[in-house]
C-alpha positions as a printed Julia matrix, in Angstrom:
223×3 Matrix{Float64}:
 -15.54    6.05   13.08
 -16.89    4.07   16.08
 -14.6     1.61   17.83
 -14.67   -1.78   16.1
 -14.44   -4.89   18.26
 -12.91   -8.12   16.93
 -13.72  -10.82   19.47
 -11.2   -13.26   20.88
 -10.79  -16.08   18.34
 -12.41  -14.26   15.42
 -10.82  -15.52   12.18
  -8.41  -17.49   14.37
  -6.74  -14.47   15.99
  -6.31  -14.39   19.79
  -7.47  -11.5    21.93
 -10.37   -9.09   21.84
  -9.05   -6.34   19.59
 -10.5    -2.83   19.86
  -9.76   -0.64   16.85
 -10.56    2.99   16.12
  -9.79    4.62   12.77
  -9.92    8.42   12.52
 -10.23   10.15    9.14
  -9.48   13.87    8.84
  -9.93   16.07    5.78
  -7.64   19.1     6.0
  -7.84   22.52    4.39
  -4.86   21.69    2.17
  -6.61   18.73    0.46
  -5.11   15.96    2.55
  -6.8    12.86    3.92
  -5.21   11.87    7.22
  -5.86    8.36    8.51
  -4.94    7.39   12.06
  -5.26    3.8    13.28
  -5.32    2.86   16.97
  -5.78   -0.64   18.44
  -5.55   -2.34   21.84
  -5.87   -5.99   22.83
  -6.46   -8.07   25.97
  -4.22  -10.94   24.76
  -1.04  -11.13   22.74
  -2.04  -10.89   19.07
  -0.85   -9.54   15.71
  -2.09   -6.38   13.95
  -1.32   -4.99   10.5
  -3.96   -2.55    9.25
  -4.06   -0.7     5.95
  -6.33    1.15    3.52
  -7.28   -0.64    0.29
  -8.6     2.35   -1.68
  -8.42    2.03   -5.47
  -7.2     5.1    -7.36
  -7.48    6.18  -10.99
  -6.78    9.88  -11.53
  -8.34    9.85  -14.96
 -11.75    8.94  -13.62
 -11.47    5.26  -14.59
 -11.89    6.27  -18.22
  -8.77    4.28  -19.07
  -6.34    1.93  -17.34
  -3.68    3.3   -14.99
  -0.67    2.47  -17.15
  -0.09    6.16  -17.99
   0.15    7.16  -14.31
   3.59    8.17  -13.08
   4.61    6.69   -9.71
   7.56    7.12   -7.37
   8.26    5.03   -4.26
  10.82    6.07   -1.66
  12.31    2.6    -1.18
  15.65    0.93   -1.89
  14.38   -2.58   -1.16
  11.53   -4.86   -2.15
   9.95   -7.82   -0.34
  10.11  -10.63   -2.97
   7.33  -13.24   -3.09
   6.99  -16.84   -4.22
   4.54  -18.17   -6.8
   1.72  -17.92   -4.22
   2.58  -14.24   -3.56
   3.86  -15.08   -0.07
   7.1   -13.33    0.98
  10.23  -15.46    0.72
  11.75  -13.78    3.78
  14.47  -11.91    1.92
  14.8    -8.25    1.0
  15.95   -7.44   -2.53
  17.52   -4.23   -3.81
  15.36   -2.53   -6.45
  18.25   -0.9    -8.29
  18.43   -2.05  -11.9
  15.01   -3.75  -11.79
  11.46   -2.8   -12.88
  10.79   -2.16   -9.18
  13.08    0.85   -8.95
  10.71    3.81   -8.46
  13.15    6.02   -6.59
  12.78    8.3    -9.59
   9.27    8.63  -11.1
   8.38    6.07  -13.76
   5.31    5.5   -15.91
   3.49    2.46  -14.51
   3.19    0.76  -17.89
   6.84    1.26  -18.81
   8.14   -1.97  -17.22
   5.03   -3.69  -15.92
   5.28   -6.61  -18.36
   9.05   -7.1   -18.32
   9.44  -10.75  -19.46
  12.85  -11.1   -17.82
  11.89  -10.28  -14.24
  10.74  -13.17  -12.03
   8.8   -10.92   -9.65
   6.87   -9.29  -12.49
   5.93  -12.76  -13.68
   4.64  -14.06  -10.33
   2.71  -10.85   -9.59
   1.3   -10.42  -13.07
   2.72   -6.9   -12.8
   3.08   -4.93   -9.58
   1.61   -6.5    -6.45
   4.49   -6.15   -4.03
   5.64   -4.57   -0.8
   8.42   -1.97   -0.78
  10.49   -1.16    2.34
  10.1     2.56    2.89
  13.34    4.47    3.41
  13.8     6.33    6.66
  12.91    5.54   10.25
   9.68    3.62   10.84
   7.22    5.21   13.3
   8.21    8.64   11.98
   6.01   10.32    9.38
   8.0    10.57    6.14
   7.54   10.85    2.35
   6.63    7.45    0.97
   5.24    7.59   -2.58
   3.74    9.84   -5.24
   1.32    9.28   -8.11
   0.6    11.6   -11.05
  -1.72   11.39  -14.06
  -0.51   13.71  -16.85
  -3.83   14.14  -18.7
  -5.78   15.4   -15.69
  -2.78   16.82  -13.82
  -3.98   15.12  -10.63
  -1.17   14.45   -8.18
  -0.96   12.6    -4.88
   1.73   12.35   -2.23
   1.73    9.62    0.43
   3.27    9.96    3.89
   3.32    7.27    6.56
   4.77    6.12    9.86
   4.62    2.51    8.64
   7.74    0.57    7.57
   6.43   -0.47    4.15
   3.99    0.16    1.32
   2.23   -2.22   -1.07
   1.86   -1.05   -4.67
  -0.83   -2.95   -6.57
  -1.51   -2.23  -10.24
  -4.92   -3.91  -10.54
  -3.61   -7.07  -12.2
  -6.45   -9.21  -10.86
  -9.3    -6.85  -11.68
 -11.48   -8.61  -14.23
 -14.61   -6.49  -14.5
 -16.5    -8.31  -11.75
 -15.85   -5.62   -9.15
 -18.45   -2.85   -9.32
 -17.45    0.64   -8.18
 -18.84    4.17   -8.34
 -21.83    4.79  -10.59
 -22.15    1.01  -11.06
 -19.03    0.96  -13.2
 -17.22   -2.34  -13.53
 -13.48   -2.17  -12.95
 -11.59   -4.03  -15.69
  -7.97   -5.2   -15.81
  -5.49   -2.63  -14.5
  -8.11    0.09  -14.29
  -7.0     1.17  -10.8
  -4.04    1.03   -8.43
  -3.5     0.91   -4.69
  -0.79    2.34   -2.45
  -1.27    0.58    0.88
   0.92    1.59    3.84
   1.57   -1.32    6.18
   4.01   -3.67    7.88
   5.69   -6.36    5.82
   3.24   -9.11    4.78
   3.58  -12.48    6.55
   5.58  -10.85    9.36
   4.41  -13.37   12.04
   6.08  -16.15   10.03
   9.25  -14.24    9.14
  11.52  -13.72   12.14
  13.68  -11.14   10.34
  10.73   -8.85    9.53
   9.62   -6.05   11.89
   7.18   -7.49   14.4
   3.41   -7.01   14.13
   2.85   -8.39   17.63
   0.69   -6.36   20.01
   0.68   -6.99   23.76
  -1.97   -6.11   26.36
  -1.31   -2.62   27.7
   0.32   -1.51   24.44
  -1.22    0.64   21.72
  -0.93   -0.03   18.02
  -0.9     3.43   16.46
  -0.02    4.41   12.89
  -0.67    7.4    10.64
  -0.94    7.7     6.87
  -1.6    10.86    4.85
  -2.76   11.1     1.24
  -2.11   14.66    0.02
  -3.86   15.68   -3.21
  -3.17   18.47   -5.67
  -2.75   19.51   -9.29
   0.58   19.36  -11.05
   1.09   21.58  -14.09
């Protein structure tokens, strides 16, 4: 895609930011996304891909999909869905996807405060392993179709969103309206609100530096 220019002061951010996103389709059914940005003033950058997925062709909701996330810790949020600044272990909670779980299995757990504030899953997980190195991050599988996806990233975190705020007003392919929980997102990224959380990995970009990250979505069929 052509280089995109965000001018100094646009949406309140300092610096003229030049961004190029490269998409590659490989012979083994992978979509590789590479982000690259530079700036002429100190600024912050945290780019992601907000694609909605439903491996059953949006014929039903995504509650039957099976998801795994390679993360021991979650970034908890307050009632406004802003990170509190802490990291919370997922073990023993509805957010433990170290082993694959059906999305709908624990999505409405009445005893979990984070499920309540998110209306389900709308949270950031801290990906295990060393950031800046490409590593396995998440998987998604739909048993009826057999469609399977693996996610790899160099980013430190991933946001899993289960479509809790879809209400039918969003129109997608073939003019189909997307109702409640009819799609999910797996968005590789830095921690949200990092500029305001000193303990989070920095999203600051300096002149002369390059912001560069890679994410791969690998597709296949699982029998």
